[in-house]
Amino acid sequence: AQTVTQSQPEMSVQEAETVTLSCTYDTSENNYYLFWYKQPPSRQMILVIRQEAYKQQNATENRFSVNFQKAAKSFSLKISDSQLGDTAMYFCAFANLNGYALNFGKGTSLLVTP
Amino acid sequence: NAGVTQTPKFQVLKTGQSMTLQCAQDMNHEYMSWYRQDPGMGLRLIHYSVGAGITDQGEVPNGYNVSRSTTEDFPLRLLSAAPSQTSVYFCASSLGAGGGSNTQYFGPGTRLTVL
């Protein structure tokens, strides 16, 4: 089974600054998908960004971008111009190419301070 | 389009009681799944379904039953609740697997406490 590791249980960043959340994973597959989900205090799981392993270009969604290093099995999330509303738990997740299940990391709690 | 809905939002049970967590989606998604989230853990897969009439076990299936009689609904049954089942439960759905269709959309969650 694939494992997903988020080595930073908690992080904080000041408003308007940039922060990077780390994620590493272990797989023998060549093609797969990686995701970052945000879970604010409301508990809702919100998809932030999605990366397809066979695409070398890093995914970007507005202030959110990833640094996908396939050989290193690393998938970090960069949040630029942090906003108070970015305060949340962030989960990294892995999915096989034709699989249905998501394997989640344990999450990183991000606090954005004024 | 309501997306994925779950009821109830909160529930307290006594050990040994049974209950059903409801999940419905109106996006005509084939794949539905149940996860549980415990403190300090990510989400772990309990059961999943790839279509009406087809279900399978995930990582932590013990103590839970599921069935899928329609595309829209995927209830999770606790037959005899135990304190170890205290958790937040999420239902999710996706159009399918692979390609661009495997992005999972989550319901709002059910917080269950078993005393």
CSV table of C-alpha atoms in Angstrom, one decimal, chain B residues 35-83:
chain,number,residue,atom,x,y,z
B,35,TYR,CA,-13.7,7.5,5.5
B,36,ARG,CA,-13.2,8.0,9.2
B,37,GLN,CA,-11.0,10.8,10.6
B,38,ASP,CA,-9.5,10.4,14.0
B,39,PRO,CA,-7.3,13.0,15.9
B,40,GLY,CA,-3.8,13.1,14.6
B,41,MET,CA,-4.6,10.8,11.7
B,42,GLY,CA,-5.5,11.4,8.2
B,43,LEU,CA,-8.7,10.0,6.7
B,44,ARG,CA,-8.8,6.2,6.5
B,45,LEU,CA,-11.0,4.3,4.0
B,46,ILE,CA,-13.8,2.1,5.6
B,47,HIS,CA,-15.8,0.8,2.6
B,48,TYR,CA,-16.3,1.9,-1.0
B,49,SER,CA,-18.6,1.2,-3.9
B,50,VAL,CA,-17.8,1.4,-7.6
B,51,GLY,CA,-21.5,1.3,-8.6
B,52,ALA,CA,-24.9,0.2,-7.6
B,53,GLY,CA,-24.8,-3.3,-6.1
B,54,ILE,CA,-21.0,-3.4,-5.8
B,55,THR,CA,-19.2,-2.7,-2.6
B,56,ASP,CA,-15.8,-3.6,-1.2
B,57,GLN,CA,-13.8,-3.2,2.0
B,58,GLY,CA,-11.2,-0.5,2.6
B,59,GLU,CA,-8.5,-0.2,5.2
B,60,VAL,CA,-10.7,-0.3,8.4
B,61,PRO,CA,-13.9,-2.1,7.6
B,62,ASN,CA,-14.5,-4.0,10.9
B,63,GLY,CA,-17.7,-3.1,12.7
B,64,TYR,CA,-19.3,-1.4,9.6
B,65,ASN,CA,-21.6,-2.6,6.9
B,66,VAL,CA,-22.6,-0.9,3.6
B,67,SER,CA,-24.9,-1.6,0.7
B,68,ARG,CA,-25.5,0.4,-2.5
B,69,SER,CA,-29.0,-0.2,-4.0
B,70,THR,CA,-29.0,3.0,-6.0
B,71,THR,CA,-26.4,5.3,-7.6
B,72,GLU,CA,-27.4,8.1,-5.3
B,73,ASP,CA,-27.2,6.6,-1.9
B,74,PHE,CA,-24.5,4.8,0.1
B,75,PRO,CA,-25.5,4.3,3.8
B,76,LEU,CA,-23.0,3.2,6.4
B,77,ARG,CA,-24.3,0.9,9.2
B,78,LEU,CA,-22.9,0.4,12.6
B,79,LEU,CA,-24.4,-2.8,13.9
B,80,SER,CA,-23.2,-2.6,17.5
B,81,ALA,CA,-21.4,0.7,18.3
B,82,ALA,CA,-18.2,0.6,20.3
B,83,PRO,CA,-16.2,3.6,21.8
